[in-house]
Short mmCIF file of C-alpha atoms in Angstrom, two decimals:
data_model
loop_
_atom_site.label_atom_id
_atom_site.label_comp_id
_atom_site.label_asym_id
_atom_site.label_seq_id
_atom_site.Cartn_x
_atom_site.Cartn_y
_atom_site.Cartn_z
CA UNK Q 1 -12.73 -40.60 10.82
CA UNK Q 2 -11.33 -40.19 14.29
CA UNK Q 3 -8.93 -37.24 14.75
CA UNK Q 4 -5.91 -38.08 16.96
CA UNK Q 5 -6.03 -36.33 20.29
CA UNK Q 6 -2.58 -34.79 19.78
CA UNK Q 7 -3.68 -33.28 16.43
CA UNK Q 8 -6.90 -31.92 17.93
CA UNK Q 9 -4.91 -30.29 20.74
CA UNK Q 10 -2.50 -28.80 18.22
CA UNK Q 11 -5.36 -27.31 16.18
CA UNK Q 12 -6.94 -25.89 19.32
CA UNK Q 13 -3.63 -24.40 20.44
CA UNK Q 14 -3.16 -22.77 17.01
CA UNK Q 15 -6.67 -21.32 17.12
CA UNK Q 16 -6.07 -19.90 20.57
CA UNK Q 17 -2.75 -18.47 19.44
CA UNK Q 18 -4.41 -16.78 16.45
CA UNK Q 19 -7.15 -15.40 18.67
CA UNK Q 20 -4.59 -14.07 21.14
CA UNK Q 21 -2.60 -12.53 18.29
CA UNK Q 22 -5.72 -10.79 16.95
CA UNK Q 23 -6.52 -9.41 20.40
CA UNK Q 24 -2.94 -8.21 20.83
CA UNK Q 25 -2.99 -6.64 17.35
CA UNK Q 26 -6.14 -4.72 18.23
CA UNK Q 27 -4.73 -3.63 21.57
CA UNK Q 28 -1.42 -2.53 20.06
CA UNK Q 29 -2.75 -0.61 17.05
CA UNK Q 30 -2.56 3.18 17.04
CA UNK Q 31 -2.85 5.77 14.28
CA UNK Q 32 0.52 6.99 13.04
CA UNK Q 33 -0.54 10.59 12.34
CA UNK Q 34 -3.51 12.95 12.95
CA UNK Q 35 -6.88 11.32 12.18
CA UNK Q 36 -9.58 13.06 10.15
CA UNK Q 37 -13.18 12.77 11.36
CA UNK Q 38 -15.46 13.71 8.46
CA UNK Q 39 -18.90 15.09 9.34
CA UNK Q 40 -20.96 15.04 6.10
CA UNK Q 41 -23.32 17.80 7.24
CA UNK Q 42 -22.82 21.31 8.64
CA UNK Q 43 -24.02 22.65 11.99
CA UNK Q 44 -25.70 19.55 13.34
CA UNK Q 45 -25.72 17.23 16.34
CA UNK Q 46 -23.44 15.01 14.26
CA UNK Q 47 -20.85 17.75 14.56
CA UNK Q 48 -21.51 18.15 18.29
CA UNK Q 49 -21.00 14.43 18.86
CA UNK Q 50 -17.79 14.39 16.82
CA UNK Q 51 -16.34 17.29 18.81
CA UNK Q 52 -17.36 15.68 22.10
CA UNK Q 53 -15.48 12.44 21.41
CA UNK Q 54 -12.48 13.83 19.48
CA UNK Q 55 -10.52 14.98 22.57
CA UNK Q 56 -11.17 11.63 24.27
CA UNK Q 57 -9.88 9.76 21.22
CA UNK Q 58 -6.79 11.95 21.20
CA UNK Q 59 -6.14 11.05 24.85
CA UNK Q 60 -6.56 7.34 24.06
CA UNK Q 61 -4.42 7.20 20.92
CA UNK Q 62 -1.90 10.01 21.37
CA UNK Q 63 -2.74 11.65 18.02
CA UNK Q 64 -4.95 14.65 17.17
CA UNK Q 65 -8.44 13.84 15.88
CA UNK Q 66 -9.44 16.69 13.56
CA UNK Q 67 -13.15 17.25 12.82
CA UNK Q 68 -13.91 18.39 9.25
CA UNK Q 69 -17.34 19.35 7.89
CA UNK Q 70 -17.96 18.16 4.31
CA UNK Q 71 -21.64 18.81 3.64
CA UNK Q 72 -23.65 18.49 0.45
CA UNK Q 73 -25.79 16.07 -1.58
CA UNK Q 74 -27.66 14.82 1.47
CA UNK Q 75 -24.42 13.73 3.16
CA UNK Q 76 -23.15 11.85 0.10
CA UNK Q 77 -20.18 14.14 -0.55
CA UNK Q 78 -18.55 13.65 2.84
CA UNK Q 79 -19.44 9.97 3.06
CA UNK Q 80 -18.03 9.31 -0.42
CA UNK Q 81 -14.76 10.99 0.56
CA UNK Q 82 -14.37 8.55 3.45
CA UNK Q 83 -15.40 5.61 1.24
CA UNK Q 84 -12.53 6.53 -1.12
CA UNK Q 85 -9.96 7.03 1.65
CA UNK Q 86 -7.19 4.55 2.44
CA UNK Q 87 -8.40 1.79 4.81
CA UNK Q 88 -5.70 2.50 7.37
CA UNK Q 89 -7.63 3.92 10.33
CA UNK Q 90 -6.59 7.50 9.57
CA UNK Q 91 -10.03 8.64 8.32
CA UNK Q 92 -13.37 8.20 10.09
CA UNK Q 93 -16.95 9.11 9.14
CA UNK Q 94 -19.72 10.41 11.38
CA UNK Q 95 -22.59 8.65 9.62
CA UNK Q 96 -26.35 9.11 9.92
CA UNK Q 97 -29.62 8.02 8.30
CA UNK Q 98 -29.25 10.08 5.14
CA UNK Q 99 -26.08 8.89 3.39
CA UNK Q 100 -26.09 5.44 5.02
CA UNK Q 101 -29.72 4.38 4.56
CA UNK Q 102 -32.15 6.85 3.01
CA UNK Q 103 -30.11 7.93 0.00
CA UNK Q 104 -29.77 4.35 -1.26
CA UNK Q 105 -33.38 4.56 -2.46
CA UNK Q 106 -33.83 8.34 -2.72
CA UNK Q 107 -30.99 8.91 -5.21
CA UNK Q 108 -30.99 7.28 -8.64
CA UNK Q 109 -27.20 6.98 -8.51
CA UNK Q 110 -25.00 6.79 -5.42
CA UNK Q 111 -21.26 7.64 -5.45
CA UNK Q 112 -20.60 4.79 -3.01
CA UNK Q 113 -22.27 1.68 -1.56
CA UNK Q 114 -22.79 2.11 2.20
CA UNK Q 115 -22.69 -1.66 2.76
CA UNK Q 116 -19.52 -2.32 0.76
CA UNK Q 117 -17.48 0.87 0.76
CA UNK Q 118 -17.75 1.70 4.46
CA UNK Q 119 -16.91 -0.37 7.54
CA UNK Q 120 -19.24 0.13 10.55
CA UNK Q 121 -17.49 0.73 13.87
CA UNK Q 122 -20.26 1.64 16.30
CA UNK Q 123 -23.85 2.90 16.32
CA UNK Q 124 -23.41 5.64 18.90
CA UNK Q 125 -26.83 7.22 19.57
CA UNK Q 126 -30.48 7.24 18.53
CA UNK Q 127 -33.16 9.89 18.98
CA UNK Q 128 -36.72 10.65 17.89
CA UNK Q 129 -37.31 14.16 16.55
CA UNK Q 130 -39.23 17.27 17.59
CA UNK Q 131 -41.90 18.72 15.30
CA UNK Q 132 -41.51 22.48 15.78
CA UNK Q 133 -43.10 25.56 14.23
CA UNK Q 134 -42.47 29.28 14.31
CA UNK Q 135 -44.86 30.79 16.91
CA UNK Q 136 -45.89 33.50 14.43
CA UNK Q 137 -47.92 30.86 12.59
CA UNK Q 138 -50.36 30.74 15.48
CA UNK Q 139 -50.44 26.94 15.19
CA UNK Q 140 -51.68 25.42 18.46
CA UNK Q 141 -51.14 21.68 18.07
CA UNK Q 142 -50.73 18.86 15.52
CA UNK Q 143 -54.36 18.84 14.46
CA UNK Q 144 -54.27 22.61 13.93
CA UNK Q 145 -51.01 22.24 11.97
CA UNK Q 146 -52.59 19.71 9.62
CA UNK Q 147 -55.80 21.75 9.23
CA UNK Q 148 -53.93 24.95 8.36
CA UNK Q 149 -51.68 23.14 5.88
CA UNK Q 150 -54.69 21.59 4.16
CA UNK Q 151 -56.55 24.91 4.02
CA UNK Q 152 -53.65 26.90 2.55
CA UNK Q 153 -50.79 24.66 1.35
CA UNK Q 154 -49.07 27.45 -0.63
CA UNK Q 155 -48.57 29.44 2.58
CA UNK Q 156 -46.52 26.83 4.47
CA UNK Q 157 -43.08 25.34 3.92
CA UNK Q 158 -40.79 23.22 6.05
CA UNK Q 159 -37.03 23.16 6.39
CA UNK Q 160 -34.84 20.07 6.71
CA UNK Q 161 -31.19 19.57 7.61
CA UNK Q 162 -30.51 18.12 4.15
CA UNK Q 163 -32.08 16.35 1.23
CA UNK Q 164 -32.72 12.73 2.14
CA UNK Q 165 -32.21 13.20 5.87
CA UNK Q 166 -34.60 11.85 8.50
CA UNK Q 167 -35.54 15.51 9.00
CA UNK Q 168 -36.78 15.52 5.40
CA UNK Q 169 -38.35 12.06 5.19
CA UNK Q 170 -40.13 12.24 8.55
CA UNK Q 171 -42.14 15.22 7.31
CA UNK Q 172 -42.85 13.37 4.07
CA UNK Q 173 -44.14 10.46 6.17
CA UNK Q 174 -46.38 12.85 8.07
CA UNK Q 175 -47.66 14.52 4.87
CA UNK Q 176 -48.58 11.11 3.48
CA UNK Q 177 -50.18 9.90 6.71
CA UNK Q 178 -52.29 13.05 7.21
CA UNK Q 179 -52.85 13.84 3.51
CA UNK Q 180 -51.62 17.43 3.30
CA UNK Q 181 -49.11 19.33 1.15
CA UNK Q 182 -46.24 21.58 2.15
CA UNK Q 183 -43.16 22.81 0.27
CA UNK Q 184 -39.81 21.27 1.23
CA UNK Q 185 -36.79 23.57 1.63
CA UNK Q 186 -33.57 21.55 2.16
CA UNK Q 187 -30.52 23.12 3.79
CA UNK Q 188 -26.90 22.13 4.29
CA UNK Q 189 -27.18 21.33 7.98
CA UNK Q 190 -29.36 22.08 10.97
CA UNK Q 191 -27.80 25.49 11.65
CA UNK Q 192 -29.11 27.30 8.57
CA UNK Q 193 -32.40 25.37 8.61
CA UNK Q 194 -33.16 26.37 12.20
CA UNK Q 195 -32.00 29.95 11.55
CA UNK Q 196 -34.53 30.31 8.72
CA UNK Q 197 -37.23 28.71 10.87
CA UNK Q 198 -36.53 31.25 13.62
CA UNK Q 199 -36.66 34.04 11.04
CA UNK Q 200 -40.00 32.80 9.70
CA UNK Q 201 -38.66 32.05 6.22
CA UNK Q 202 -39.96 28.50 6.68
CA UNK Q 203 -42.75 27.65 9.08
CA UNK Q 204 -42.01 24.17 10.39
CA UNK Q 205 -39.56 21.29 10.58
CA UNK Q 206 -38.50 18.06 12.22
CA UNK Q 207 -35.20 18.28 14.14
CA UNK Q 208 -33.45 16.21 16.76
CA UNK Q 209 -33.95 17.86 20.18
CA UNK Q 210 -30.35 19.04 20.51
CA UNK Q 211 -30.80 21.36 17.54
CA UNK Q 212 -33.90 23.19 18.79
CA UNK Q 213 -34.57 22.54 22.49
CA UNK Q 214 -32.91 25.79 23.61
CA UNK Q 215 -35.15 27.82 21.30
CA UNK Q 216 -38.20 25.91 22.53
CA UNK Q 217 -37.32 26.81 26.14
CA UNK Q 218 -36.90 30.46 25.13
CA UNK Q 219 -40.29 30.46 23.42
CA UNK Q 220 -38.79 31.22 20.02
CA UNK Q 221 -40.06 27.92 18.63
CA UNK Q 222 -43.24 26.01 19.51
CA UNK Q 223 -42.93 22.27 20.10
CA UNK Q 224 -45.98 20.37 18.84
CA UNK Q 225 -45.03 16.69 19.10
CA UNK Q 226 -42.28 14.09 19.03
CA UNK Q 227 -41.78 11.41 16.39
CA UNK Q 228 -40.93 8.61 18.81
CA UNK Q 229 -42.98 5.79 20.24
CA UNK Q 230 -43.08 7.46 23.66
CA UNK Q 231 -42.86 10.92 25.18
CA UNK Q 232 -39.54 12.46 26.15
CA UNK Q 233 -38.84 12.48 29.92
CA UNK Q 234 -37.87 16.17 29.72
CA UNK Q 235 -41.12 17.16 27.95
CA UNK Q 236 -43.74 14.85 29.47
CA UNK Q 237 -46.61 17.14 28.44
CA UNK Q 238 -45.71 17.00 24.74
CA UNK Q 239 -47.54 14.20 22.89
CA UNK Q 240 -46.17 11.85 20.28
CA UNK Q 241 -47.51 12.07 16.74
CA UNK Q 242 -49.20 8.71 17.30
CA UNK Q 243 -51.05 10.21 20.28
CA UNK Q 244 -51.97 13.20 18.12
CA UNK Q 245 -53.97 11.12 15.67
CA UNK Q 246 -51.34 9.59 13.35
CA UNK Q 247 -51.67 5.94 14.29
CA UNK Q 248 -48.43 3.94 14.72
CA UNK Q 249 -46.29 6.88 13.53
CA UNK Q 250 -42.64 6.51 14.54
CA UNK Q 251 -39.37 7.78 13.06
CA UNK Q 252 -35.88 7.77 14.56
CA UNK Q 253 -32.65 9.61 13.83
CA UNK Q 254 -29.28 8.04 14.63
CA UNK Q 255 -25.54 8.69 14.42
CA UNK Q 256 -22.64 6.25 14.22
CA UNK Q 257 -18.95 6.05 13.33
CA UNK Q 258 -17.49 4.23 10.32
CA UNK Q 259 -14.18 3.70 8.53
CA UNK Q 260 -13.42 3.10 4.85
CA UNK Q 261 -14.38 -0.34 3.57
CA UNK Q 262 -11.56 -2.84 3.82
CA UNK Q 263 -10.20 -1.42 7.07
CA UNK Q 264 -8.53 -4.36 8.92
CA UNK Q 265 -10.64 -5.99 11.65
CA UNK Q 266 -8.06 -5.23 14.35
CA UNK Q 267 -8.37 -1.49 13.67
CA UNK Q 268 -12.19 -1.66 13.68
CA UNK Q 269 -12.07 -3.61 16.95
CA UNK Q 270 -9.71 -1.11 18.57
CA UNK Q 271 -11.85 1.85 17.58
CA UNK Q 272 -15.02 0.10 18.73
CA UNK Q 273 -13.51 -0.57 22.16
CA UNK Q 274 -12.57 3.09 22.56
CA UNK Q 275 -15.90 4.45 21.34
CA UNK Q 276 -17.83 2.15 23.68
CA UNK Q 277 -15.60 3.25 26.58
CA UNK Q 278 -15.89 6.96 25.72
CA UNK Q 279 -19.67 6.91 25.23
CA UNK Q 280 -20.05 5.37 28.70
CA UNK Q 281 -18.06 8.17 30.38
CA UNK Q 282 -20.31 10.09 32.81
CA UNK Q 283 -19.59 13.52 31.31
CA UNK Q 284 -20.16 12.35 27.73
CA UNK Q 285 -23.27 10.35 28.59
CA UNK Q 286 -24.74 13.25 30.58
CA UNK Q 287 -24.21 15.67 27.68
CA UNK Q 288 -25.81 13.29 25.19
CA UNK Q 289 -28.77 12.67 27.48
CA UNK Q 290 -29.23 16.44 27.80
CA UNK Q 291 -29.69 16.42 24.03
CA UNK Q 292 -32.27 13.60 24.38
CA UNK Q 293 -29.99 11.02 22.77
CA UNK Q 294 -30.17 7.36 23.76
CA UNK Q 295 -26.63 5.95 23.91
CA UNK Q 296 -26.41 2.61 22.03
CA UNK Q 297 -22.68 1.75 21.72
CA UNK Q 298 -22.89 -1.84 20.48
CA UNK Q 299 -20.67 -3.95 18.24
CA UNK Q 300 -19.68 -3.33 14.60
CA UNK Q 301 -21.87 -6.29 13.64
CA UNK Q 302 -24.86 -4.74 15.44
CA UNK Q 303 -24.34 -1.51 13.51
CA UNK Q 304 -24.04 -3.35 10.20
CA UNK Q 305 -27.37 -5.11 10.82
CA UNK Q 306 -28.97 -1.80 11.84
CA UNK Q 307 -27.90 -0.15 8.57
CA UNK Q 308 -29.49 -3.02 6.61
CA UNK Q 309 -32.70 -2.62 8.62
CA UNK Q 310 -32.78 1.14 8.06
CA UNK Q 311 -32.15 0.84 4.31
CA UNK Q 312 -35.24 -1.37 4.10
CA UNK Q 313 -37.31 0.81 6.46
CA UNK Q 314 -36.63 4.14 4.76
CA UNK Q 315 -36.75 2.56 1.31
CA UNK Q 316 -40.37 1.60 1.99
CA UNK Q 317 -41.13 5.14 3.22
CA UNK Q 318 -39.65 6.67 0.07
CA UNK Q 319 -41.56 4.32 -2.22
CA UNK Q 320 -44.82 4.74 -0.31
CA UNK Q 321 -44.63 8.56 -0.17
CA UNK Q 322 -43.14 9.12 -3.62
CA UNK Q 323 -40.44 11.34 -2.10
CA UNK Q 324 -37.86 12.57 -4.61
CA UNK Q 325 -34.64 14.54 -4.71
CA UNK Q 326 -35.92 18.06 -5.48
#
């Protein structure tokens, strides 16, 4: 069937008009009152990132962006609060591996479905982690760490930023790969976990660089290795775990921004545009790079695909290691 040229032109014009309307709707949208940014963990780089971008969002939208910490249950409490919020652009989530990917397999029952009840806006940053120990342990390197843990497993414990976080599961990956045991002590955020590590109440842990690099420079923590595929530019003498004898070992932490599921596409698009712009600002980018974060800042669709990939990746780790919610 041949479509008349006039009809084809009319359909094309309507499509263009709809596209233009959608673009205008995204450009025109603004929050009508102060916006809540929920950080589902306490004292972490997630909180640092939220507080870095909040003033920039306020400048862009003309409304306050208020950061609130809602920790607990491996990030599930804060994430579930956003999942239940009205899909009107007035509530945002600072999401990370735990509640968005790891917990799907780690927990028998989830209070929300990350893929249905949350709307990805942007994957902001990624980072491998530092394996650090308290210097009082006398541990010299990764091989020494593994040997001491094997010789006296009851003596050593490790802290993590929360149950089900990459901080937790990366050590479980390492325990499985190197065949040693060590007690897990979960905390409600990096702040208390690092404080107990500094005090010697736990002996080791995996943390993103921004949480521990200052203490490493001061000599209060000893950096043994990184969990990435390559060495950090700022610590070129520190090996990766793969270089330290754990073949093909790699684990990454990441942080992104999301809205409640069902948030209209024009609102998601508007927020994505602003986050991409803000994350590219020289002062913001420089601060994130100081913390050894790689800025990603892609599309909502990219972030959605990344979450699916991470659910599968960490699900395999959990099943292979037998990790459980303690």
